[in-house]
Tab-separated table of C-alpha atoms in Angstrom:
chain	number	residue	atom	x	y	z
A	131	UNK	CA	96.631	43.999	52.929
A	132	UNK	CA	94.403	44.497	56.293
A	133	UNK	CA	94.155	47.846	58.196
A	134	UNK	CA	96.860	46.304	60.542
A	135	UNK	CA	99.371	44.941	58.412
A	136	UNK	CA	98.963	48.247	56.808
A	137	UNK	CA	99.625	49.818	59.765
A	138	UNK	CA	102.511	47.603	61.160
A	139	UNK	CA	104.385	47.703	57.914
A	140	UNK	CA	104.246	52.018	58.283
A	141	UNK	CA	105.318	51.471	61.824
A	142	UNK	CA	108.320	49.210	60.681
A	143	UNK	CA	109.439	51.596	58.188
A	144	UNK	CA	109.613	54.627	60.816
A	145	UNK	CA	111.170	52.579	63.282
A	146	UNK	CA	114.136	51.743	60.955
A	147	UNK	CA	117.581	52.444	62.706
A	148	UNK	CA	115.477	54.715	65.078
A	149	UNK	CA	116.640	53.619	68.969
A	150	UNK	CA	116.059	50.555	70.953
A	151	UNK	CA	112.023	50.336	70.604
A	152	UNK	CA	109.287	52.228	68.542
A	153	UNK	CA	105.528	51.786	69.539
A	154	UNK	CA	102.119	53.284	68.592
A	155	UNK	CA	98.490	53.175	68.893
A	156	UNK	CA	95.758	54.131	67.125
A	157	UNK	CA	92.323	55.067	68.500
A	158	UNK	CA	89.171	55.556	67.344
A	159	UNK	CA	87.532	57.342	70.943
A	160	UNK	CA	87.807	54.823	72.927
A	161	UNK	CA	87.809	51.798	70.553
A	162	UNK	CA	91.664	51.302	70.015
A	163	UNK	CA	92.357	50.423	66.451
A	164	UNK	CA	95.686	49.510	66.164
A	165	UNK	CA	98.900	49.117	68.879
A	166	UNK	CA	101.919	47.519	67.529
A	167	UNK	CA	105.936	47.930	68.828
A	168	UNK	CA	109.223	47.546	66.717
A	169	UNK	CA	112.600	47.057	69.135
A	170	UNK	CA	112.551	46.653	72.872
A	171	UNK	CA	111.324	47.886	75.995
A	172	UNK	CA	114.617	47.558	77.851
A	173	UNK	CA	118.039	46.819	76.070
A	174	UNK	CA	118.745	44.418	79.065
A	175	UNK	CA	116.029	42.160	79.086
A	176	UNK	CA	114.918	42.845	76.102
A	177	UNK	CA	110.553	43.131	75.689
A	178	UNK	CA	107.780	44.407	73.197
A	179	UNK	CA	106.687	47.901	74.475
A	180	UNK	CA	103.240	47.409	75.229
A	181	UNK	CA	100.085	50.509	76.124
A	182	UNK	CA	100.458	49.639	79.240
A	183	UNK	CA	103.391	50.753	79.586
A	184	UNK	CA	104.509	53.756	81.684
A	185	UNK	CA	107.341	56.449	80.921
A	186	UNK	CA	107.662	60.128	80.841
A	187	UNK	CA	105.649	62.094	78.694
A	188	UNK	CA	108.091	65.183	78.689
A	189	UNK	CA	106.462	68.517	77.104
A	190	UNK	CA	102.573	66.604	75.882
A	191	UNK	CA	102.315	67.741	79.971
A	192	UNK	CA	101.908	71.174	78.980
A	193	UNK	CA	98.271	70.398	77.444
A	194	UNK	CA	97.468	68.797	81.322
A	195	UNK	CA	98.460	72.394	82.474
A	196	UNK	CA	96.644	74.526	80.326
A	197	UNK	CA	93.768	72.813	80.665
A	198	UNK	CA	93.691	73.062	84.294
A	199	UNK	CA	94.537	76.787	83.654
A	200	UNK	CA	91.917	77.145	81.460
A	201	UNK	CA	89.120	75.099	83.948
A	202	UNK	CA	90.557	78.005	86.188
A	203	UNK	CA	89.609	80.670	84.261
A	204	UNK	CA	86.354	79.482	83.494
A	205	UNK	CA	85.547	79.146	87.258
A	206	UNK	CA	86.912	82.729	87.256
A	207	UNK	CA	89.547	81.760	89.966
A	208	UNK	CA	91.858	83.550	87.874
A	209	UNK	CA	91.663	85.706	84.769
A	210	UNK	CA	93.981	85.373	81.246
A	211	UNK	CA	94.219	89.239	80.957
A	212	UNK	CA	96.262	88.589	85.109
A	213	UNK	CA	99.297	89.636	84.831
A	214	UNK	CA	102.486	87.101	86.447
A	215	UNK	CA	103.129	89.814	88.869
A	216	UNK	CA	99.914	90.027	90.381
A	217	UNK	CA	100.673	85.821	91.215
A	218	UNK	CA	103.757	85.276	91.836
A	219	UNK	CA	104.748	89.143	92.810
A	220	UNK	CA	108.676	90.030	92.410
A	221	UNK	CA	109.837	86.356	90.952
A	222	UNK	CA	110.299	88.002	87.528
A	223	UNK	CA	111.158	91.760	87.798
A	224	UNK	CA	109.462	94.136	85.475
A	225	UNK	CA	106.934	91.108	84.940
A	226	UNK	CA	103.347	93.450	85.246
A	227	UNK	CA	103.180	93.418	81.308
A	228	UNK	CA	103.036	89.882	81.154
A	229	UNK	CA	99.622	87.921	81.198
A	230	UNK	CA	98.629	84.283	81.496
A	231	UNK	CA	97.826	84.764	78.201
A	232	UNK	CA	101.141	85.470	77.018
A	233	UNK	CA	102.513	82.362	79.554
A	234	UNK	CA	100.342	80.015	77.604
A	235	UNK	CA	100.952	81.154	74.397
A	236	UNK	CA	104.935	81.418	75.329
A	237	UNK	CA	104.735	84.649	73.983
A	238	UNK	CA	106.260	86.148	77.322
A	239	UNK	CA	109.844	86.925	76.012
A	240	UNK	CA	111.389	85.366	78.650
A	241	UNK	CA	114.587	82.869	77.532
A	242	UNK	CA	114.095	79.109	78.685
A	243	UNK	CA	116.261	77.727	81.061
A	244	UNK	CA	116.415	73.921	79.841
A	245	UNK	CA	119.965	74.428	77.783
A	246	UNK	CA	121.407	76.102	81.031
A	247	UNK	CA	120.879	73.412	83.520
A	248	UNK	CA	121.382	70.515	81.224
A	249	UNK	CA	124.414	71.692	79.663
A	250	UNK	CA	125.551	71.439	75.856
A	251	UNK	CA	126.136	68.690	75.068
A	252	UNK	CA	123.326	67.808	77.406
A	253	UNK	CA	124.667	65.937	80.453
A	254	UNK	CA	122.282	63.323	82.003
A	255	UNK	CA	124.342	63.378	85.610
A	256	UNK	CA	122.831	66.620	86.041
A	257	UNK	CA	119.379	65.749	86.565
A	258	UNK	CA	120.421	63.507	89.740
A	259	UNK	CA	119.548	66.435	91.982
A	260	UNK	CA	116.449	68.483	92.917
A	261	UNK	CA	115.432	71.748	90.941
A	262	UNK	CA	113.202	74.234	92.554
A	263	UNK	CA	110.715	75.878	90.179
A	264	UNK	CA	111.871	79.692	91.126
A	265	UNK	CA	115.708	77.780	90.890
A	266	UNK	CA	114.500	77.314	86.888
A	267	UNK	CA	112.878	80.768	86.550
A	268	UNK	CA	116.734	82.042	87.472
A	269	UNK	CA	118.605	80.014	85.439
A	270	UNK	CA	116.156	81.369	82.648
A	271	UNK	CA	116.735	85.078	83.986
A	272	UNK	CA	120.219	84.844	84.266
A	273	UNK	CA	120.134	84.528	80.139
A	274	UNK	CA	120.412	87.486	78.368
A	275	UNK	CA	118.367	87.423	75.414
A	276	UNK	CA	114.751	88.523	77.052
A	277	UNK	CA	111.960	90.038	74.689
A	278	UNK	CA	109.434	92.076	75.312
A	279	UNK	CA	105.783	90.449	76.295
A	280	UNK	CA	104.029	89.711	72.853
A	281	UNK	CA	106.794	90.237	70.965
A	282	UNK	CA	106.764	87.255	69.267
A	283	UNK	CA	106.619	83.664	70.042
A	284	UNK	CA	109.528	80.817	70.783
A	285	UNK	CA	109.630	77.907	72.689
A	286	UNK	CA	109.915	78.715	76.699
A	287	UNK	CA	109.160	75.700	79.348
A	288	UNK	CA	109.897	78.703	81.249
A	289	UNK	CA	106.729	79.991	81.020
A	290	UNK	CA	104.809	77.124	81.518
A	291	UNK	CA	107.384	76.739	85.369
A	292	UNK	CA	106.021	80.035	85.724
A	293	UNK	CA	102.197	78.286	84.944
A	294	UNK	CA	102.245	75.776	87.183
A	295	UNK	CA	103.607	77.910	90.063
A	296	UNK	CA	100.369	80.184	89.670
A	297	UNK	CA	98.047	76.788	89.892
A	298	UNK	CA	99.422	76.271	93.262
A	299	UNK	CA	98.963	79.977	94.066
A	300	UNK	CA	95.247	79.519	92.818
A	301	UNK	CA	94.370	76.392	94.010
A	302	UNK	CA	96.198	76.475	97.325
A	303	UNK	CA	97.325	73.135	96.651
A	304	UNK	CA	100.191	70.815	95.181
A	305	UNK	CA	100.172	70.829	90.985
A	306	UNK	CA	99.839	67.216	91.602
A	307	UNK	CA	97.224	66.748	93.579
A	308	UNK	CA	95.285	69.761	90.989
A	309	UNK	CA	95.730	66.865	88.188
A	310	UNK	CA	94.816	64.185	90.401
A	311	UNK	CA	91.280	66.011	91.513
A	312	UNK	CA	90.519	67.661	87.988
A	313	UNK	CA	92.232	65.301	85.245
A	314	UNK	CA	93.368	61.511	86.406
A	315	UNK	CA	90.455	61.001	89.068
A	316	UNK	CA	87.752	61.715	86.885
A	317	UNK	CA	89.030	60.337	83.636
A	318	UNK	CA	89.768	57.203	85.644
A	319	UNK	CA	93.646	57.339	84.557
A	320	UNK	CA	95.203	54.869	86.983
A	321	UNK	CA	98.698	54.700	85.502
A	322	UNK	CA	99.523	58.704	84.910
A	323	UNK	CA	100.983	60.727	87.620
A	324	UNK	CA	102.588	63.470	88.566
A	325	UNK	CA	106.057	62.824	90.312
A	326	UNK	CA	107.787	64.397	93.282
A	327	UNK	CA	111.537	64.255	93.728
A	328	UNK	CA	111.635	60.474	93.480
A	329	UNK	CA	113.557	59.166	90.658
A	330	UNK	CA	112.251	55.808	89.709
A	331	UNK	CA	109.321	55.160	87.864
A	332	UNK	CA	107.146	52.845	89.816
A	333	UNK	CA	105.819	50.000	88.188
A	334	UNK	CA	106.007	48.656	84.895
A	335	UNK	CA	107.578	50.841	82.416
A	336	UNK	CA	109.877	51.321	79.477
A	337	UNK	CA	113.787	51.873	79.883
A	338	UNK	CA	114.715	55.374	78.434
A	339	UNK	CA	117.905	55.998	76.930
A	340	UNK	CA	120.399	58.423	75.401
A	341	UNK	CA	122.392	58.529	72.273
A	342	UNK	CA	124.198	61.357	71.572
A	343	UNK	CA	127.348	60.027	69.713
A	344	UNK	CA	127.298	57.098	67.371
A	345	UNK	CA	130.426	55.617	68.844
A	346	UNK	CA	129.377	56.152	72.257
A	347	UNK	CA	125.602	54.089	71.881
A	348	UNK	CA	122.896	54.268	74.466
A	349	UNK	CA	123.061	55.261	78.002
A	350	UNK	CA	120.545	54.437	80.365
A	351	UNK	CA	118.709	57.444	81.589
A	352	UNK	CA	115.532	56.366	82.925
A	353	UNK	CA	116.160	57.070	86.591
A	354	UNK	CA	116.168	60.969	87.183
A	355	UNK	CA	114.925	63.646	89.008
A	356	UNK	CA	111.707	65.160	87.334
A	357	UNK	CA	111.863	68.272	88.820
A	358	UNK	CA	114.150	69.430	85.911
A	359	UNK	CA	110.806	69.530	83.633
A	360	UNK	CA	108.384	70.039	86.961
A	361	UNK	CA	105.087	71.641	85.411
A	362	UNK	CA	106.504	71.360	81.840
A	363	UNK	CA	107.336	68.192	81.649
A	364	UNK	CA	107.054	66.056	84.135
A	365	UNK	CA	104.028	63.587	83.859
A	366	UNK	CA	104.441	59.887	83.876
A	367	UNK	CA	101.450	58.143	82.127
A	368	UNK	CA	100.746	55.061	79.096
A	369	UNK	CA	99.773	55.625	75.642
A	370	UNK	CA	96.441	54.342	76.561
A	371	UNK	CA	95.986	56.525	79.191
A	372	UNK	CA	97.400	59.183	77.280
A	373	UNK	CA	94.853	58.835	74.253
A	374	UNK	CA	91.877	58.533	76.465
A	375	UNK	CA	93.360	61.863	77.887
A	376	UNK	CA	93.685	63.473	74.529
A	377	UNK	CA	90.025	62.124	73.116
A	378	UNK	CA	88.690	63.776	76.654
A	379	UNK	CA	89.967	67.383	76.356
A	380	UNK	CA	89.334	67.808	72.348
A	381	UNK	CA	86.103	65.958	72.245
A	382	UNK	CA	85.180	68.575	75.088
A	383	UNK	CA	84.822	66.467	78.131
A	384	UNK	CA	87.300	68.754	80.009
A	385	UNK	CA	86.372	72.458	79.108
A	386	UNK	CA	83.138	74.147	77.812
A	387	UNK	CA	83.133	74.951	74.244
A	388	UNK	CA	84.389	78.529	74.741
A	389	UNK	CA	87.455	77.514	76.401
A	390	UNK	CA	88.358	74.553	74.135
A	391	UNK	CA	87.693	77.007	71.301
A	392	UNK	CA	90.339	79.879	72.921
A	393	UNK	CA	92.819	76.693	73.226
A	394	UNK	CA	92.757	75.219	69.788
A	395	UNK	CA	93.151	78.794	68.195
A	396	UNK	CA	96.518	77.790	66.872
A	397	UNK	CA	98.599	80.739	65.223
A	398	UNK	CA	101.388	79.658	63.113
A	399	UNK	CA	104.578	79.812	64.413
A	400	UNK	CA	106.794	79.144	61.242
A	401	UNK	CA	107.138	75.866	59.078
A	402	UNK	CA	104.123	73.619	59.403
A	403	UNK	CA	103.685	74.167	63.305
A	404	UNK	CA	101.042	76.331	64.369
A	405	UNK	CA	100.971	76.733	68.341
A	406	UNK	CA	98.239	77.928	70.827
A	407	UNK	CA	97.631	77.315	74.488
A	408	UNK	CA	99.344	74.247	75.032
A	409	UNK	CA	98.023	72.597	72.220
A	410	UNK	CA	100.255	72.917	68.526
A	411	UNK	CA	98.049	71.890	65.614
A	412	UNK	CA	99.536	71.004	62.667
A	413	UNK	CA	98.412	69.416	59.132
A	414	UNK	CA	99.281	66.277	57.227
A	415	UNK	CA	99.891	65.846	53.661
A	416	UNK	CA	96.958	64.358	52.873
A	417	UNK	CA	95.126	67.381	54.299
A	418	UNK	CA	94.224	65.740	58.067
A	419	UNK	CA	94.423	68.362	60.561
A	420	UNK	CA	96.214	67.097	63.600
A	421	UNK	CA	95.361	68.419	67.593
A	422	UNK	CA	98.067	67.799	70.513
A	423	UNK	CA	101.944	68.028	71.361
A	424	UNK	CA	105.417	66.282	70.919
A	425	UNK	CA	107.498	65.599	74.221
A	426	UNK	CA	110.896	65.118	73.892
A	427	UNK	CA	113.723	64.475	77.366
A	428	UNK	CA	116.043	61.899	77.990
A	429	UNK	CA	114.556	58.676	77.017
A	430	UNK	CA	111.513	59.526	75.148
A	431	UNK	CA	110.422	61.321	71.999
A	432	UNK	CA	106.721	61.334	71.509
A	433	UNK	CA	103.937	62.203	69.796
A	434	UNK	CA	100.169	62.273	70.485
A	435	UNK	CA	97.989	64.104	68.257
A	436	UNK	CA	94.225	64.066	67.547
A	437	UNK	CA	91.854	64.296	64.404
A	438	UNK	CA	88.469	66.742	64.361
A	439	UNK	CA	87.193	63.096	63.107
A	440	UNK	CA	88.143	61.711	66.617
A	441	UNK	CA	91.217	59.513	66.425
A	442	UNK	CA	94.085	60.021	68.159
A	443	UNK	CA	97.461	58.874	67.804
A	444	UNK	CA	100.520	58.145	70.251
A	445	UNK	CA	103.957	57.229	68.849
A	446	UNK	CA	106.839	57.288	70.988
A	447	UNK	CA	110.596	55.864	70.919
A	448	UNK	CA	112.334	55.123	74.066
A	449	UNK	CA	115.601	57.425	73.028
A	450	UNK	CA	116.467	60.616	72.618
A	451	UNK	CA	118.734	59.957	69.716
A	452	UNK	CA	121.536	62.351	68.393
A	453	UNK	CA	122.274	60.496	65.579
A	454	UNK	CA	118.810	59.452	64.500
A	455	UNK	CA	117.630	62.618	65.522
A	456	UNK	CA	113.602	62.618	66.721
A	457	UNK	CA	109.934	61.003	64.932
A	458	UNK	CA	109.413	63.553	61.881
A	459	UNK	CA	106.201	65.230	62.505
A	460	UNK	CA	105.382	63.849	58.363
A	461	UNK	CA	105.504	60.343	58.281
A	462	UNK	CA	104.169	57.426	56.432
A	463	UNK	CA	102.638	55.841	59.939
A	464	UNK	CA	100.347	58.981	60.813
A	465	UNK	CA	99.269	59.259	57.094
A	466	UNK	CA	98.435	55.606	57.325
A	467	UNK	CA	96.831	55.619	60.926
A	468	UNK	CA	94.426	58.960	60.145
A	469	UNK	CA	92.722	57.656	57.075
A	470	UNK	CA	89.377	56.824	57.601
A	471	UNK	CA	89.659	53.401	55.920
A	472	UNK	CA	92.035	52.407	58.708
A	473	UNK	CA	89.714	49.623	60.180
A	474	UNK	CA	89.633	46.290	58.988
């Protein structure tokens, strides 16, 4: 059996009974390897997902932001030991013990406001309407369960609101145009953006869809307002564009050694997730330690991860699925796709 049926049979096995369509590719830097699709694009008029592809990356955006944080820090524009008050002074009360550091770590102690505005069970009507970032930040304050800074770690898109307010503060500019200038201009990535309010995604691009009762099946949920996931979330792009993104930052063509060092220092965070500055790390069963993020929102669960050995990975499915639940972090595709006999 070839490297690709291989491949394609791993990708047919994870794909089983998991949402409309199921696609990956494999990279080797920027020699692509392997891209193959199980299911459709769109449940309508039904397609093969392609890398071409656009959709909505959901949290794999926080690695765009920390980078940008980190360039900042480098240039000495800002510093990690800043505290949040010192940027963004009185948006968080009693906020002076809480760094950047602690932001990109999400080791602030502040709750996260994403099962407050979306409701549980999560309703998709409610993204039809604008969010303001400092509207998140008091959703997220109006919780009560709020730690002190370095306390310990859990999972805040919070902080990373809090993040991308502080670029602007830095920069003096829109978050999207700070990705534009320092991360899609240069790396030449034509097809990833950074929304507005709009709620279509322009051009060609997969259908994203809901399941959250078996009876009930999918719901279409591609068309939304992104400003629900804003900096931590919000980034439309294409698994191509995505790996050449990922191959970029960790093969250090985005930060100096120093920084890229502080940002894959990954301490574990319970189970076999280890998480540092916007980057998790995590390792395989066959021992192949794995660089990147998982983004999961309405339509999309993702993953795109890269190897010290220099291939990356992006599998995504175009649901955020209930009753299938999301892509297991151990499966038989990524064992398949990081072995180094992979090529034909």
């Amino acid at each position: 059996m070839s490297s690709s049926e291989r491949l394609q049979a791993a990708l047919e096995e994870l794909a089983r009974g998991r949402g409309p369509g199921v696609f990956a590719l494999v990279a080797d830097g920027t020699d692509v390897v392997f891209t193959g699709s199980i299911g459709t694009a769109d449940l309508n008029r039904p397609r093969a997902i392609t890398s071409a592809d656009r959709f909505r990356i959901a949290s794999v955006t926080k690695i765009y932001l920390a980078t940008v944080i980190l360039q900042l820090a480098a240039e000495q524009r800002c510093h990690l030991t800043d505290s949040l008050d010192a940027w963004l002074p009185g948006l968080v009360p009693a906020s002076e013990g809480i760094t950047l550091k602690h932001l990109l770590r999400m080791r602030s102690g502040l709750p996260d406001y994403v099962w407050p505005v979306l409701g549980d069970p999560p309703n998709p009507a409610r993204l039809q309407r604008y969010f303001a970032p400092q509207e998140l930040v008091s959703t997220a304050l109006a919780q009560p369960d709020r730690w002190a800074p370095g306390k310990g770690w859990r999972y805040s898109n919070t902080d990373y609101i809090l993040l991308g307010l502080i670029v602007e503060e830095v920069t003096r500019q829109s978050l999207a145009e700070v990705f534009r200038q320092r991360i899609f201009a240069p790396l030449h990535l034509e097809l990833t953006c950074m929304p507005g309010n709009e709620v279509h995604v322009e051009g060609r691009h997969v259908r994203g869809y809901v399941r959250l009762d078996r009876d009930v099946g999918y719901i279409d949920t591609t068309e939304f307002t992104p400003s629900e996931s804003w900096s931590a979330g919000a980034i439309i792009s294409t698994p191509s564009d995505l790996a050449v993104f990922l191959d970029a930052l960790l093969g250090g063509r985005l930060l100096e050694p120093r920084w890229l060092s502080l940002m894959r220092t990954t301490p574990a965070i319970g189970g076999d997730l280890n998480y540092g500055m916007g980057l998790a790390s995590y390792t395989l069963g066959n021992g192949t330690a794995l660089y990147g993020h998982g983004g999961t929102h309405f339509g999309v669960d993702c993953y795109a991860f890269r190897s010290d050995a220099g291939r990356t990975v992006v599998i995504y499915q175009n649901s955020w699925d209930r009753v299938a639940r999301g892509i297991p972090r151990q499966n038989p595709f990524l064992d398949a796709a990081f072995r180094a006999s992979t090529r034909d």
